[in-house]
Amino acid sequence: MVAGFLILGLCGYLLPRTWLNPADYNAYQQLLRDARQLDHEVNEAVLSSRLGLLLHYDPLVEKTAALQRTHASLQSMPAFVRVHGRLTLGEDLRQAETLRQRKAVLIERFKSDFAVLRNSLAYFPKLVADLSHRFSTRDDASEVIPLLNHILEDALVYHQSANLENEGRLRNGLEALQAHLAAVGDRADAADLRLVLAHANVILQRKPIVEALLGELVNLPSSGSYDAMQLHYESEYAAALGRAQAQRLTVYVLSMLMLVGVFSLIIRQFTHSERALRVAEKKFRSIFEKAGEGIFQTTVDGRYLEANASLARFYGYGSVAELMQQITDIGGQLYIDPQRRAVFRHRLEKDGQVFDFESEIRRKDGTVAWISENAHAVRDAAGKLLYYEGIVSDITQRKTADYERERRNQRELLHQRCLLGLAQFDKTDFQRALREILDTTAYTLGVNRVTAWRLFEAGTPEEYVKEIGTFDLDRREHRSDEYHFHARNLPTYFAAVRSETCIAVTDALADSRTGELVECYLKPLGIASTLTAPIWAQGQLAGIVTVECTKCHEWEDDEIDFALSAASLMAVSFETAERVRAQKEAARERERAEQLLLNILPGTIARRLQAGEGLIADHFAEATVLFADIVNFTQLSAGIPPQAVVSLLNKIFSAFDQLAEDFGLEKIKTIGDAYMVVGGVPAPREDHVEAVVEMALMMLDRCAELTRDANVPVTMRIGINTGPVVAGVIGIKKFIYDLWGDTVNLASRMESHGVSGNIQVTAAVHERVRGKYMFVDRGLIEIKGRGQQPVFLLKGPLAEATAS
């Protein structure tokens, strides 16, 4: 009888625990948390892809596979879950698995479409930079290169924000490029420009597809399935607790009935029973104390009625007694937010239980931790609230990981915004772009210094890097310490720069890659950690960017990515600066060539040649031609040094050039000591005869003045004729604008048959200006090839000649 009573009592205590095992409950609860967390991490990875922060798909694939394994584990449910509950949980799980499979399909489609988009995004900037460099010497460089750069900028901006406005700008640029292609036809470089169009169109077409896929992924309501599973699971657990209490009560009633029947036996075996109960109580207390999670019973007003050693240790107390003695107000002493206890009580009083109630608490030593509480309210038969009891789990590690993940996401978003701003910045002003990249990098990463170095003499034994700019965040100033280092003195460092994507060094004084810089750079500047990103421009190492900290710093992936992006933008600045320099040099060369052409040819003729006109030959019905020659210059030059001869001719002809410009006449050429000028060519004018006559008179005066100052006896003969001429350009290298016809020949004869110190003109000239100028009639003289011709000597304006 006694044995039956004890067995019945133990069954009342132990049987519910054979199918209502707290360890099984907690394990399945953890699986639900893991599934929810993995689903959340998959969504985060998707969002990271959407923002361009996910460099490869391994995390996405791994988390999706881990979620599938967790779903498989969730199919094995604890024993306390009834058949109906298993069916309900199974349906929730099937919905979650269906959504996971849908996500897996969308992820595979995304990977395929985004691979094409990312390929164009990666190759597009390099293609534009290469074409800009190659096109810099073309005639239409000033049109094509800005257009290519604008298309690149619009494509990058559209990738970051694919709205209608950005799409419109990109399409306008592509239409302009398409129009340019139609204009140039099948020129050799047209294929390269069509490749630019192809990549830009890929970005236009694929970006909306990728956005739609990512939007569908993000909007899949997978978390709802886990919430439903959690509610159904907790409902099953609560029902199981109720069944266990009922079983215990039934067993206890039967025990009391047996107790009445066997009271005498119990009295006799009281000593033995009491010992058994103490053993059972001791066993229960051992389980209670050794539980891994904290277990508690608290009063409604916030004092502990009971707690186990795990809870005391977690809160930082040496014993349960110390915890219960010192914590008299749980809400005010434990919770960081004093109102958190009030929320805890409100939910318990409203629902009777709380699950996964997460709060931030302060331990005895002042350190902060996170807890998750599962608790329920205990009431008496009349429904009066007696106390709260439940379990506390330490979730500090998970919350810290969540916080770090969120902090990193926010920081990566900041990095993306900063990089987008830098990508849109005008890089034609190299120094301004350099300063902008340096200080943006320093502020964004929160480091002490950021330095840009340029590589010179690349690939030679004299190769070296020179500091071209530094931003010191501590002093808030740009500076240049003008450090430079030869590659031959830093072979290990230079080898690492060329072989590694980025050199991230936590302890720069101890790392072998930066060991060569310790004495010459790191120690003098107090640098403890460095991050070195190489600058690659047109496939060649062009320099480096160094991010420097005065304290040891563990570089994170997003910081490394930002440094690499800053180096890429620096490469664009280098290439832009080189392109601008090349364009300016080309413009200077063109300007020099144009100026040289203008020195040789009349402006209108030069422009016609530049426009591509091949043969230039024009007929002018009226033009006035002047030839001037220094008399006996050959004999004169034999008696003075060559430098003096050239100097004298330069002074005389320079004075004549100025006179031609002043009178609006066109100098044709000089031949030795002879000078030729024309009026009315290439621009016709009514007063061409008067202009040439006035210049001839001034030429005699200027020649006399210059030779008098030089103390050299020089006189001139000048001949003038007017009539029709043919003018044009001859030659393919040392071309010249020249005149032909009888008018030119007769003007030359007027000079060669003239009188020293005088201006001899033909009858045609005399006829045109005889009422304005004084002439001396020389009568008829024999002109070679023309026979007897009337000629006149010009003496000056009529009024001056009369007065003299």
PDB file of N, CA, C and O in Angstrom, residues 407-436:
ATOM      1  N   ARG A 407      24.703  48.596 -37.113  1.00  0.00           N
ATOM      2  CA  ARG A 407      25.692  49.675 -37.173  1.00  0.00           C
ATOM      3  C   ARG A 407      26.482  49.600 -38.476  1.00  0.00           C
ATOM      4  O   ARG A 407      26.726  50.620 -39.121  1.00  0.00           O
ATOM      5  N   ARG A 408      26.834  48.385 -38.845  1.00  0.00           N
ATOM      6  CA  ARG A 408      27.599  48.224 -40.081  1.00  0.00           C
ATOM      7  C   ARG A 408      26.760  48.610 -41.300  1.00  0.00           C
ATOM      8  O   ARG A 408      27.234  49.272 -42.211  1.00  0.00           O
ATOM      9  N   ASN A 409      25.471  48.189 -41.283  1.00  0.00           N
ATOM     10  CA  ASN A 409      24.604  48.553 -42.400  1.00  0.00           C
ATOM     11  C   ASN A 409      24.466  50.060 -42.522  1.00  0.00           C
ATOM     12  O   ASN A 409      24.524  50.616 -43.623  1.00  0.00           O
ATOM     13  N   GLN A 410      24.275  50.733 -41.378  1.00  0.00           N
ATOM     14  CA  GLN A 410      24.150  52.193 -41.405  1.00  0.00           C
ATOM     15  C   GLN A 410      25.446  52.834 -41.894  1.00  0.00           C
ATOM     16  O   GLN A 410      25.425  53.800 -42.655  1.00  0.00           O
ATOM     17  N   ARG A 411      26.565  52.280 -41.440  1.00  0.00           N
ATOM     18  CA  ARG A 411      27.850  52.832 -41.866  1.00  0.00           C
ATOM     19  C   ARG A 411      28.072  52.597 -43.362  1.00  0.00           C
ATOM     20  O   ARG A 411      28.569  53.485 -44.063  1.00  0.00           O
ATOM     21  N   GLU A 412      27.677  51.422 -43.842  1.00  0.00           N
ATOM     22  CA  GLU A 412      27.837  51.149 -45.267  1.00  0.00           C
ATOM     23  C   GLU A 412      26.939  52.050 -46.102  1.00  0.00           C
ATOM     24  O   GLU A 412      27.330  52.493 -47.185  1.00  0.00           O
ATOM     25  N   LEU A 413      25.738  52.342 -45.599  1.00  0.00           N
ATOM     26  CA  LEU A 413      24.870  53.284 -46.308  1.00  0.00           C
ATOM     27  C   LEU A 413      25.508  54.663 -46.358  1.00  0.00           C
ATOM     28  O   LEU A 413      25.455  55.357 -47.376  1.00  0.00           O
ATOM     29  N   LEU A 414      26.116  55.073 -45.226  1.00  0.00           N
ATOM     30  CA  LEU A 414      26.825  56.352 -45.201  1.00  0.00           C
ATOM     31  C   LEU A 414      27.964  56.342 -46.217  1.00  0.00           C
ATOM     32  O   LEU A 414      28.168  57.314 -46.955  1.00  0.00           O
ATOM     33  N   HIS A 415      28.701  55.223 -46.255  1.00  0.00           N
ATOM     34  CA  HIS A 415      29.804  55.118 -47.207  1.00  0.00           C
ATOM     35  C   HIS A 415      29.293  55.256 -48.639  1.00  0.00           C
ATOM     36  O   HIS A 415      29.899  55.953 -49.458  1.00  0.00           O
ATOM     37  N   GLN A 416      28.162  54.590 -48.924  1.00  0.00           N
ATOM     38  CA  GLN A 416      27.614  54.654 -50.270  1.00  0.00           C
ATOM     39  C   GLN A 416      27.198  56.075 -50.634  1.00  0.00           C
ATOM     40  O   GLN A 416      27.447  56.545 -51.748  1.00  0.00           O
ATOM     41  N   ARG A 417      26.568  56.783 -49.683  1.00  0.00           N
ATOM     42  CA  ARG A 417      26.162  58.167 -49.966  1.00  0.00           C
ATOM     43  C   ARG A 417      27.379  59.048 -50.206  1.00  0.00           C
ATOM     44  O   ARG A 417      27.388  59.902 -51.098  1.00  0.00           O
ATOM     45  N   CYS A 418      28.425  58.866 -49.397  1.00  0.00           N
ATOM     46  CA  CYS A 418      29.642  59.668 -49.569  1.00  0.00           C
ATOM     47  C   CYS A 418      30.300  59.361 -50.918  1.00  0.00           C
ATOM     48  O   CYS A 418      30.752  60.284 -51.614  1.00  0.00           O
ATOM     49  N   LEU A 419      30.356  58.074 -51.283  1.00  0.00           N
ATOM     50  CA  LEU A 419      30.978  57.713 -52.553  1.00  0.00           C
ATOM     51  C   LEU A 419      30.162  58.241 -53.728  1.00  0.00           C
ATOM     52  O   LEU A 419      30.720  58.673 -54.737  1.00  0.00           O
ATOM     53  N   LEU A 420      28.822  58.221 -53.584  1.00  0.00           N
ATOM     54  CA  LEU A 420      27.989  58.759 -54.653  1.00  0.00           C
ATOM     55  C   LEU A 420      28.254  60.247 -54.826  1.00  0.00           C
ATOM     56  O   LEU A 420      28.350  60.761 -55.947  1.00  0.00           O
ATOM     57  N   GLY A 421      28.389  60.967 -53.685  1.00  0.00           N
ATOM     58  CA  GLY A 421      28.701  62.388 -53.772  1.00  0.00           C
ATOM     59  C   GLY A 421      30.044  62.631 -54.439  1.00  0.00           C
ATOM     60  O   GLY A 421      30.191  63.542 -55.264  1.00  0.00           O
ATOM     61  N   LEU A 422      31.035  61.810 -54.107  1.00  0.00           N
ATOM     62  CA  LEU A 422      32.346  61.965 -54.728  1.00  0.00           C
ATOM     63  C   LEU A 422      32.300  61.624 -56.216  1.00  0.00           C
ATOM     64  O   LEU A 422      32.975  62.256 -57.029  1.00  0.00           O
ATOM     65  N   ALA A 423      31.490  60.613 -56.578  1.00  0.00           N
ATOM     66  CA  ALA A 423      31.401  60.233 -57.991  1.00  0.00           C
ATOM     67  C   ALA A 423      30.813  61.355 -58.831  1.00  0.00           C
ATOM     68  O   ALA A 423      31.151  61.511 -60.005  1.00  0.00           O
ATOM     69  N   GLN A 424      29.938  62.187 -58.232  1.00  0.00           N
ATOM     70  CA  GLN A 424      29.306  63.272 -58.970  1.00  0.00           C
ATOM     71  C   GLN A 424      30.128  64.552 -58.924  1.00  0.00           C
ATOM     72  O   GLN A 424      29.785  65.532 -59.566  1.00  0.00           O
ATOM     73  N   PHE A 425      31.209  64.533 -58.163  1.00  0.00           N
ATOM     74  CA  PHE A 425      32.010  65.743 -58.008  1.00  0.00           C
ATOM     75  C   PHE A 425      32.813  66.033 -59.275  1.00  0.00           C
ATOM     76  O   PHE A 425      33.285  65.129 -59.945  1.00  0.00           O
ATOM     77  N   ASP A 426      32.957  67.322 -59.596  1.00  0.00           N
ATOM     78  CA  ASP A 426      33.712  67.730 -60.783  1.00  0.00           C
ATOM     79  C   ASP A 426      35.196  67.443 -60.570  1.00  0.00           C
ATOM     80  O   ASP A 426      35.820  67.966 -59.657  1.00  0.00           O
ATOM     81  N   LYS A 427      35.761  66.588 -61.445  1.00  0.00           N
ATOM     82  CA  LYS A 427      37.151  66.173 -61.277  1.00  0.00           C
ATOM     83  C   LYS A 427      38.094  66.843 -62.268  1.00  0.00           C
ATOM     84  O   LYS A 427      39.248  66.460 -62.372  1.00  0.00           O
ATOM     85  N   THR A 428      37.564  67.829 -63.007  1.00  0.00           N
ATOM     86  CA  THR A 428      38.451  68.510 -63.949  1.00  0.00           C
ATOM     87  C   THR A 428      39.456  69.395 -63.227  1.00  0.00           C
ATOM     88  O   THR A 428      40.547  69.646 -63.737  1.00  0.00           O
ATOM     89  N   ASP A 429      39.085  69.897 -62.033  1.00  0.00           N
ATOM     90  CA  ASP A 429      40.033  70.632 -61.199  1.00  0.00           C
ATOM     91  C   ASP A 429      40.705  69.612 -60.281  1.00  0.00           C
ATOM     92  O   ASP A 429      40.163  69.239 -59.243  1.00  0.00           O
ATOM     93  N   PHE A 430      41.891  69.154 -60.643  1.00  0.00           N
ATOM     94  CA  PHE A 430      42.516  68.031 -59.947  1.00  0.00           C
ATOM     95  C   PHE A 430      42.768  68.336 -58.476  1.00  0.00           C
ATOM     96  O   PHE A 430      42.477  67.514 -57.604  1.00  0.00           O
ATOM     97  N   GLN A 431      43.309  69.496 -58.168  1.00  0.00           N
ATOM     98  CA  GLN A 431      43.628  69.807 -56.778  1.00  0.00           C
ATOM     99  C   GLN A 431      42.378  69.844 -55.908  1.00  0.00           C
ATOM    100  O   GLN A 431      42.378  69.357 -54.780  1.00  0.00           O
ATOM    101  N   ARG A 432      41.307  70.403 -56.434  1.00  0.00           N
ATOM    102  CA  ARG A 432      40.065  70.449 -55.672  1.00  0.00           C
ATOM    103  C   ARG A 432      39.499  69.045 -55.482  1.00  0.00           C
ATOM    104  O   ARG A 432      39.026  68.691 -54.400  1.00  0.00           O
ATOM    105  N   ALA A 433      39.535  68.238 -56.556  1.00  0.00           N
ATOM    106  CA  ALA A 433      39.051  66.854 -56.448  1.00  0.00           C
ATOM    107  C   ALA A 433      39.887  66.061 -55.449  1.00  0.00           C
ATOM    108  O   ALA A 433      39.359  65.280 -54.654  1.00  0.00           O
ATOM    109  N   LEU A 434      41.200  66.255 -55.473  1.00  0.00           N
ATOM    110  CA  LEU A 434      42.099  65.567 -54.546  1.00  0.00           C
ATOM    111  C   LEU A 434      41.742  65.905 -53.101  1.00  0.00           C
ATOM    112  O   LEU A 434      41.616  65.009 -52.253  1.00  0.00           O
ATOM    113  N   ARG A 435      41.559  67.177 -52.810  1.00  0.00           N
ATOM    114  CA  ARG A 435      41.221  67.592 -51.444  1.00  0.00           C
ATOM    115  C   ARG A 435      39.868  67.022 -51.019  1.00  0.00           C
ATOM    116  O   ARG A 435      39.692  66.579 -49.877  1.00  0.00           O
ATOM    117  N   GLU A 436      38.922  67.010 -51.950  1.00  0.00           N
ATOM    118  CA  GLU A 436      37.586  66.506 -51.630  1.00  0.00           C
ATOM    119  C   GLU A 436      37.640  65.017 -51.281  1.00  0.00           C
ATOM    120  O   GLU A 436      37.013  64.565 -50.313  1.00  0.00           O
TER     121      GLU A 436
END
